[in-house]
Structure formats: structure tokens, C-alpha cells
CSV table of C-alpha atoms in Angstrom, one decimal:
chain,number,residue,atom,x,y,z
Q,696,MET,CA,62.0,128.3,69.6
Q,697,LYS,CA,65.3,128.2,71.4
Q,698,CYS,CA,64.8,127.0,75.0
Q,699,ILE,CA,66.6,126.1,78.2
Q,700,PHE,CA,65.0,123.4,80.2
Q,701,PHE,CA,65.4,122.5,83.9
Q,702,GLY,CA,63.6,119.5,85.3
Q,703,SER,CA,64.0,117.2,82.3
Q,704,THR,CA,63.6,113.9,84.3
Q,705,GLY,CA,60.3,114.6,86.0
Q,706,TYR,CA,56.9,113.4,84.6
Q,707,LEU,CA,55.9,116.8,83.1
Q,708,GLY,CA,59.4,117.7,82.1
Q,709,LYS,CA,60.3,114.6,80.1
Q,710,HIS,CA,57.1,114.8,78.2
Q,711,LEU,CA,57.4,118.5,77.5
Q,712,ILE,CA,61.0,118.1,76.3
Q,713,TYR,CA,59.9,115.2,74.0
Q,714,SER,CA,57.1,117.4,72.6
Q,715,LEU,CA,59.3,120.5,72.1
Q,716,ARG,CA,61.9,118.5,70.3
Q,717,ARG,CA,59.4,116.7,68.2
Q,718,GLU,CA,58.1,120.0,66.9
Q,719,GLY,CA,61.7,121.1,66.0
Q,720,ASN,CA,62.5,123.4,68.8
Q,721,ASP,CA,66.1,123.8,70.0
Q,722,VAL,CA,66.1,122.6,73.7
Q,723,THR,CA,69.2,122.7,75.9
Q,724,VAL,CA,69.4,120.9,79.2
Q,725,PRO,CA,72.3,122.6,81.1
Q,726,LEU,CA,74.8,120.3,82.8
Q,727,SER,CA,77.8,120.7,85.0
Q,728,LEU,CA,81.3,120.3,83.7
Q,729,SER,CA,81.3,116.7,84.8
Q,730,GLY,CA,78.1,116.1,82.9
Q,731,SER,CA,75.8,115.8,85.9
Q,732,ARG,CA,72.7,117.8,86.5
Q,733,LEU,CA,73.2,121.3,87.9
Q,734,ASP,CA,72.6,122.0,91.6
Q,735,LEU,CA,70.2,124.9,91.1
Q,736,THR,CA,70.2,125.6,94.9
Q,737,GLN,CA,73.8,126.9,94.3
Q,738,SER,CA,73.7,130.2,92.5
Q,739,ASN,CA,77.2,129.8,91.1
Q,740,SER,CA,76.0,126.8,89.1
Q,741,LEU,CA,74.2,129.2,86.8
Q,742,GLU,CA,77.1,131.6,86.1
Q,743,LYS,CA,78.0,130.1,82.7
Q,744,ILE,CA,74.5,129.9,81.2
Q,745,ASP,CA,73.7,131.9,78.2
Q,746,TRP,CA,70.2,133.2,78.7
Q,747,ASN,CA,69.8,134.5,75.2
Q,748,VAL,CA,66.9,132.1,74.4
Q,749,ASP,CA,63.2,132.5,73.8
Q,750,ALA,CA,62.0,130.6,76.9
Q,751,VAL,CA,63.3,129.0,80.1
Q,752,TYR,CA,61.2,126.1,81.3
Q,753,LEU,CA,61.7,125.8,85.1
Q,754,PHE,CA,60.2,122.4,85.9
Q,755,ALA,CA,62.8,121.4,88.5
Q,756,GLY,CA,61.5,121.2,92.0
Q,757,LEU,CA,60.0,119.0,94.7
Q,758,THR,CA,56.3,117.9,95.0
Q,759,GLY,CA,54.4,116.5,97.9
Q,760,THR,CA,51.8,117.2,100.5
Q,761,GLY,CA,52.4,115.9,104.1
Q,762,VAL,CA,56.1,115.2,103.4
Q,763,SER,CA,56.7,118.9,102.8
Q,764,PHE,CA,56.2,119.5,106.6
Q,765,ASP,CA,58.8,116.9,107.5
Q,766,GLN,CA,61.3,118.1,104.9
Q,767,TYR,CA,60.6,121.8,104.8
Q,768,GLU,CA,64.2,122.9,104.2
Q,769,ARG,CA,64.4,120.6,101.1
Q,770,PHE,CA,61.2,122.0,99.8
Q,771,LEU,CA,62.2,125.6,100.6
Q,772,TYR,CA,65.5,125.3,98.8
Q,773,GLY,CA,64.3,122.9,96.1
Q,774,ASN,CA,61.4,125.1,95.1
Q,775,GLU,CA,61.8,128.7,96.2
Q,776,LEU,CA,65.5,129.1,96.2
Q,777,VAL,CA,65.9,127.4,92.9
Q,778,LEU,CA,63.5,129.9,91.2
Q,779,LEU,CA,65.1,132.9,92.9
Q,780,ASN,CA,68.6,131.7,91.7
Q,781,VAL,CA,67.4,131.4,88.1
Q,782,LEU,CA,65.6,134.8,88.2
Q,783,ASN,CA,68.6,136.5,89.7
Q,784,SER,CA,70.9,135.0,87.1
Q,785,ILE,CA,68.6,136.2,84.3
Q,786,ARG,CA,68.4,139.6,86.0
Q,787,LYS,CA,72.2,140.0,85.8
Q,788,SER,CA,72.2,139.1,82.1
Q,789,GLN,CA,71.3,141.2,79.1
Q,790,SER,CA,68.6,138.7,78.0
Q,791,ARG,CA,65.0,138.5,79.0
Q,792,PRO,CA,63.7,135.0,78.1
Q,793,ARG,CA,60.1,134.2,79.2
Q,794,VAL,CA,60.1,131.9,82.3
Q,795,MET,CA,57.5,129.1,82.0
Q,796,PHE,CA,56.6,127.8,85.4
Q,797,PRO,CA,54.3,125.0,86.6
Q,798,SER,CA,52.1,125.7,89.7
Q,799,THR,CA,49.4,123.6,91.3
Q,800,ARG,CA,45.7,123.2,92.2
Q,801,LEU,CA,46.8,123.0,95.8
Q,802,ILE,CA,47.0,126.8,96.2
Q,803,TYR,CA,43.2,127.1,95.9
Q,804,HIS,CA,40.5,127.0,98.5
Q,805,GLY,CA,38.3,124.1,97.4
Q,806,SER,CA,35.0,124.8,95.6
Q,807,ASP,CA,32.0,122.9,94.3
Q,808,THR,CA,32.0,125.2,91.3
Q,809,PRO,CA,34.8,125.5,88.7
Q,810,LEU,CA,37.7,127.7,89.7
Q,811,SER,CA,39.0,130.7,87.7
Q,812,GLU,CA,42.5,132.0,88.1
Q,813,ASP,CA,41.4,134.8,90.4
Q,814,ASP,CA,39.5,132.6,92.9
Q,815,VAL,CA,40.2,132.4,96.6
Q,816,LYS,CA,43.5,130.8,97.6
Q,817,GLU,CA,44.2,128.6,100.6
Q,818,CYS,CA,47.6,126.9,101.1
Q,819,LYS,CA,47.5,124.0,103.5
Q,820,THR,CA,51.0,122.5,103.0
Q,821,VAL,CA,54.5,123.8,102.8
Q,822,TYR,CA,54.6,122.7,99.2
Q,823,SER,CA,51.5,124.8,98.3
Q,824,VAL,CA,53.0,127.8,100.1
Q,825,ASN,CA,56.2,127.2,98.0
Q,826,LYS,CA,54.2,127.4,94.8
Q,827,ALA,CA,52.2,130.5,95.9
Q,828,ALA,CA,55.5,132.2,96.9
Q,829,CYS,CA,57.1,131.3,93.5
Q,830,GLU,CA,54.1,132.9,91.7
Q,831,SER,CA,54.7,136.1,93.7
Q,832,TYR,CA,58.5,136.0,93.0
Q,833,LEU,CA,57.8,135.8,89.2
Q,834,TYR,CA,55.6,138.8,89.4
Q,835,ALA,CA,58.1,140.7,91.6
Q,836,PHE,CA,61.0,140.1,89.2
Q,837,SER,CA,58.9,140.9,86.2
Q,838,ASN,CA,57.8,144.2,87.7
Q,839,ALA,CA,61.3,145.2,88.9
Q,840,PHE,CA,63.4,143.8,86.1
Q,841,ASP,CA,61.1,143.1,83.1
Q,842,ILE,CA,61.6,139.3,83.2
Q,843,PRO,CA,58.5,137.9,81.5
Q,844,TYR,CA,56.8,134.8,82.7
Q,845,THR,CA,53.8,132.5,82.2
Q,846,ILE,CA,52.4,130.4,85.1
Q,847,LEU,CA,50.7,127.1,84.4
Q,848,ARG,CA,48.4,125.8,87.2
Q,849,VAL,CA,48.0,122.0,86.8
Q,850,CYS,CA,45.4,119.8,88.5
Q,851,VAL,CA,45.7,116.1,87.7
Q,852,PRO,CA,47.8,115.2,84.6
Q,853,TYR,CA,47.6,111.6,83.3
Q,854,ALA,CA,48.8,109.3,80.5
Q,855,ASN,CA,52.2,108.5,79.0
Q,856,MET,CA,53.4,109.4,75.6
Q,857,LEU,CA,56.9,107.8,75.9
Q,858,ASP,CA,56.4,104.2,77.0
Q,859,GLU,CA,53.9,101.8,78.6
Q,860,GLU,CA,55.2,102.2,82.2
Q,861,TYR,CA,53.0,104.5,84.2
Q,862,SER,CA,53.4,105.4,87.8
Q,863,TYR,CA,52.8,109.1,88.3
Q,864,GLY,CA,50.5,110.7,90.9
Q,865,THR,CA,46.8,110.1,91.4
Q,866,ILE,CA,46.2,108.0,88.3
Q,867,GLY,CA,49.4,106.0,88.6
Q,868,ASN,CA,48.4,105.1,92.1
Q,869,PHE,CA,45.0,104.0,91.0
Q,870,ILE,CA,46.5,101.7,88.3
Q,871,LYS,CA,49.0,100.2,90.7
Q,872,GLN,CA,46.3,99.4,93.2
Q,873,ALA,CA,44.0,97.9,90.5
Q,874,LYS,CA,46.8,95.8,89.1
Q,875,GLY,CA,48.2,94.7,92.4
Q,876,LYS,CA,45.5,94.5,95.1
Q,877,ARG,CA,42.6,94.4,92.7
Q,878,ARG,CA,41.0,97.1,94.7
Q,879,ILE,CA,41.3,100.9,94.6
Q,880,GLN,CA,40.9,102.6,98.0
Q,881,LEU,CA,39.5,106.1,98.2
Q,882,TYR,CA,39.1,108.4,101.2
Q,883,SER,CA,35.4,109.0,102.0
Q,884,GLY,CA,34.2,107.5,98.8
Q,885,GLY,CA,36.2,109.8,96.4
Q,886,GLY,CA,33.4,112.3,95.9
Q,887,VAL,CA,35.8,115.3,95.5
Q,888,ARG,CA,36.2,116.4,91.9
Q,889,ARG,CA,39.4,117.2,89.9
Q,890,THR,CA,40.3,118.4,86.4
Q,891,PHE,CA,42.1,115.5,84.6
Q,892,THR,CA,44.4,116.7,81.8
Q,893,HIS,CA,46.0,114.3,79.3
Q,894,ILE,CA,49.7,114.8,79.1
Q,895,GLU,CA,49.5,115.5,75.3
Q,896,ASP,CA,47.0,118.2,75.9
Q,897,PHE,CA,49.2,119.7,78.6
Q,898,CYS,CA,52.2,119.7,76.4
Q,899,ARG,CA,50.4,121.2,73.4
Q,900,ILE,CA,48.8,123.9,75.4
Q,901,THR,CA,52.1,124.8,77.2
Q,902,ILE,CA,54.0,125.1,74.0
Q,903,SER,CA,51.3,127.1,72.4
Q,904,LEU,CA,51.2,129.5,75.4
Q,905,THR,CA,55.0,129.8,75.1
Q,906,GLU,CA,54.7,130.9,71.5
Q,907,CYS,CA,51.8,133.3,72.2
Q,908,HIS,CA,52.8,136.9,73.0
Q,909,ASN,CA,49.4,137.5,74.7
Q,910,ALA,CA,50.3,134.8,77.3
Q,911,THR,CA,53.2,136.9,78.7
Q,912,ASN,CA,52.9,137.7,82.4
Q,913,GLN,CA,49.7,135.7,82.6
Q,914,ILE,CA,48.5,132.8,84.8
Q,915,TYR,CA,46.5,129.9,83.3
Q,916,ASN,CA,44.5,127.1,84.8
Q,917,ILE,CA,45.2,124.2,82.5
Q,918,PRO,CA,41.9,122.7,81.4
Q,919,GLY,CA,40.8,119.1,81.0
Q,920,GLU,CA,37.8,116.9,82.1
Q,921,ASP,CA,35.8,117.4,85.3
Q,922,LEU,CA,35.6,114.0,87.1
Q,923,SER,CA,35.2,112.9,90.6
Q,924,LEU,CA,38.0,110.7,92.0
Q,925,TYR,CA,35.4,107.9,92.2
Q,926,GLU,CA,34.5,108.2,88.5
Q,927,ALA,CA,38.1,108.1,87.5
Q,928,ALA,CA,38.9,105.2,89.8
Q,929,ALA,CA,35.8,103.2,88.7
Q,930,MET,CA,36.8,103.4,85.1
Q,931,ILE,CA,40.3,102.1,85.9
Q,932,ALA,CA,38.9,99.4,88.2
Q,933,ALA,CA,36.5,98.2,85.5
Q,934,ARG,CA,39.4,97.9,83.0
Q,935,PHE,CA,41.4,95.7,85.4
Q,936,GLY,CA,38.5,93.8,87.0
Q,937,ALA,CA,39.1,95.5,90.3
Q,938,ILE,CA,36.7,97.1,92.8
Q,939,VAL,CA,36.6,100.5,94.4
Q,940,GLU,CA,36.5,100.7,98.2
Q,941,SER,CA,35.8,103.6,100.4
Q,942,ILE,CA,38.0,104.1,103.5
Q,943,ASP,CA,38.0,106.7,106.3
Q,944,TYR,CA,40.2,109.7,106.1
Q,945,PRO,CA,43.2,109.6,108.5
Q,946,SER,CA,43.0,112.6,110.8
Q,947,PHE,CA,46.1,114.3,109.4
Q,948,GLU,CA,45.3,113.8,105.7
Q,949,SER,CA,41.8,115.1,106.2
Q,950,ARG,CA,43.3,118.4,107.5
Q,951,LEU,CA,45.2,118.8,104.2
Q,952,GLU,CA,42.3,118.0,101.9
Q,953,SER,CA,41.3,121.0,99.8
Q,954,GLY,CA,37.9,119.7,98.7
Q,955,SER,CA,36.9,119.8,95.0
Q,956,THR,CA,39.3,121.7,92.7
Q,957,VAL,CA,38.1,121.8,89.1
Q,958,PHE,CA,39.3,124.4,86.6
Q,959,LYS,CA,37.6,126.8,84.3
Q,960,GLY,CA,39.5,126.7,81.0
Q,961,ASN,CA,38.1,129.9,79.7
Q,962,ARG,CA,41.4,131.8,79.8
Q,963,VAL,CA,43.3,129.2,77.9
Q,964,PHE,CA,40.5,128.7,75.4
Q,965,ASP,CA,40.2,132.5,74.8
Q,966,THR,CA,43.9,133.0,74.4
Q,967,LEU,CA,44.6,130.0,72.1
Q,968,LYS,CA,41.3,129.3,70.5
Q,969,THR,CA,41.8,125.6,71.1
Q,970,SER,CA,40.0,122.7,72.8
Q,971,ILE,CA,40.8,119.6,74.7
Q,972,ARG,CA,41.5,116.6,72.4
Q,973,HIS,CA,41.7,113.6,74.7
Q,974,SER,CA,39.0,111.7,76.6
Q,975,PHE,CA,39.8,110.0,79.9
Q,976,SER,CA,37.5,107.1,79.2
Q,977,ASN,CA,39.1,106.5,75.8
Q,978,TRP,CA,42.5,106.5,77.3
Q,979,VAL,CA,41.5,104.1,80.1
Q,980,SER,CA,40.1,101.7,77.5
Q,981,ALA,CA,43.5,101.5,75.8
Q,982,ILE,CA,45.6,100.9,79.0
Q,983,PRO,CA,47.6,97.7,78.5
Q,984,LEU,CA,46.3,95.0,80.9
Q,985,ILE,CA,49.7,93.4,81.4
């Protein structure tokens, strides 16, 4: 495939670019004339881009929960305006590449049963509202201007294919606590459940969906393993000789908690006829202790 990629320095982005290029795909990361990253909040930064490619991966943006309330303008511009600028630039061109866009578990109302793509939504942060709005923008531009898209809803990605340093998100935080304080602290015991997806599985599924015509204008929950936060933390704690400690939820954070969010993977499995290849426990057992 011939692809344009935005967001090449983020956790998901750098792994996806690595995987795309390893499979022989032609991946361009647009830069400004000075060689710096484009400011996608400025629509004129996209004027020189040739959209005659197979896919546009839009993995640029901001992530966060409580911080999105304090920095709502940055989150509005960095997530929604960025997508609108890209879609509008494509609209003005003669090309119609498929836009591959990562969304989040945080748009869902929590549930003790696995979630399908059509289950009830509930946005509790500015960031989750951004993602829900972006999903609607993709549909609107597809309906009005025939710009195809595929949305990838991600729960908890983990692992690192590029080096031994690991510091991303939930699992990165667990590892830092286990290595440093020798204790992992979990709100209310960590009983809520999540879908944990190895980064190689994420990249393989994402690339396969890009190549699949039947994935056009579809939304996918990215599958993985169903684990409670406590189960995941306990495995990491055992690896590093640490303990898991329950602490009370701070009032503000408890208001933002969505409850359990685990994904049904049926739509991905039915589309691609694939399965998950990586085990969380096997990965934990191979984490370097130093």
C-alpha cells in the first residue's frame, strides 16, 4: 500500500509505522519545508499534500482524562480540528484515500458484559467527547463527499516491539510502580475489567483492516484478552517481587470512571478470519527485570 501517516511519534503510531514498513508498504510522514512536523491545526499546512494514496492514518492527537477539562481548547483543536482539516483537504482533492482513525473505550457506558460496537455510549470527559465527535465527522464526510474511513476502538494496548523501554498508559504505569515503589496501587482493588491487546496484534489487525475492502466505513472494537486491572497488576507485581495495594478513589477520578469495558471481537474476527496471537501472561514473564 501507499500511505500517509500522521502521529508517527506516539505509542500506537511508531509501532504501526514500523509494522507497515516492515511489510513493504510505502509510508510517507509529511513534514514542513523546514523539516519539522506539520501543525495540523492550521489548514494551510495541508495544501501541498498529494492525497493520491491508499490510506491516511490519522494517529495524531491528544489523549487524557481529567486533564482534558483543564486544557479543553488544546483537546478541541488537537483532536477535532485536526481531523476536520484533514477531511476538508481530502474533500477538495480528486483522491479518496481511506482514513484510518483510532478511537477509544472511553466513549462507552461501562458494562459487566462484553461490549459490541453498537452498545450504549457515555462520554464523561472532554477527550471522550472529542473521539465521539470525530467518529461522527468521519461518517458525515463519508456520506457527503464519499471519503471512506475505518474506525478502530482501542481499550488497553500493551508491549513494545521496538526497544526495551516501556512507559505507555496503564501497563507502563504498573511497571513503573512495580520497579520503583515495589507496590502497585489500584483504586478500589482494581476489580474493573478491560480488554488488553498486544501491540503486535493491534498493528497486524489494523493493517489487515486497511487492506480489506469489507472494512470500509466500518467501526471495530479491537479484540484482546479480558482481564481485571487487579489480574494484570498481580502478574506484573509477581514478576518484579512487588505487591498490589488497594486505595480509595479520589472523588473527582471516581466521577470519571466508566466501570468495566471489555470488547467483543466478533466483528474483527468475522471480517478478517483471524485470532489473537499473544498472551498477556507470556509477555509479562519475558519483561526484563532491569
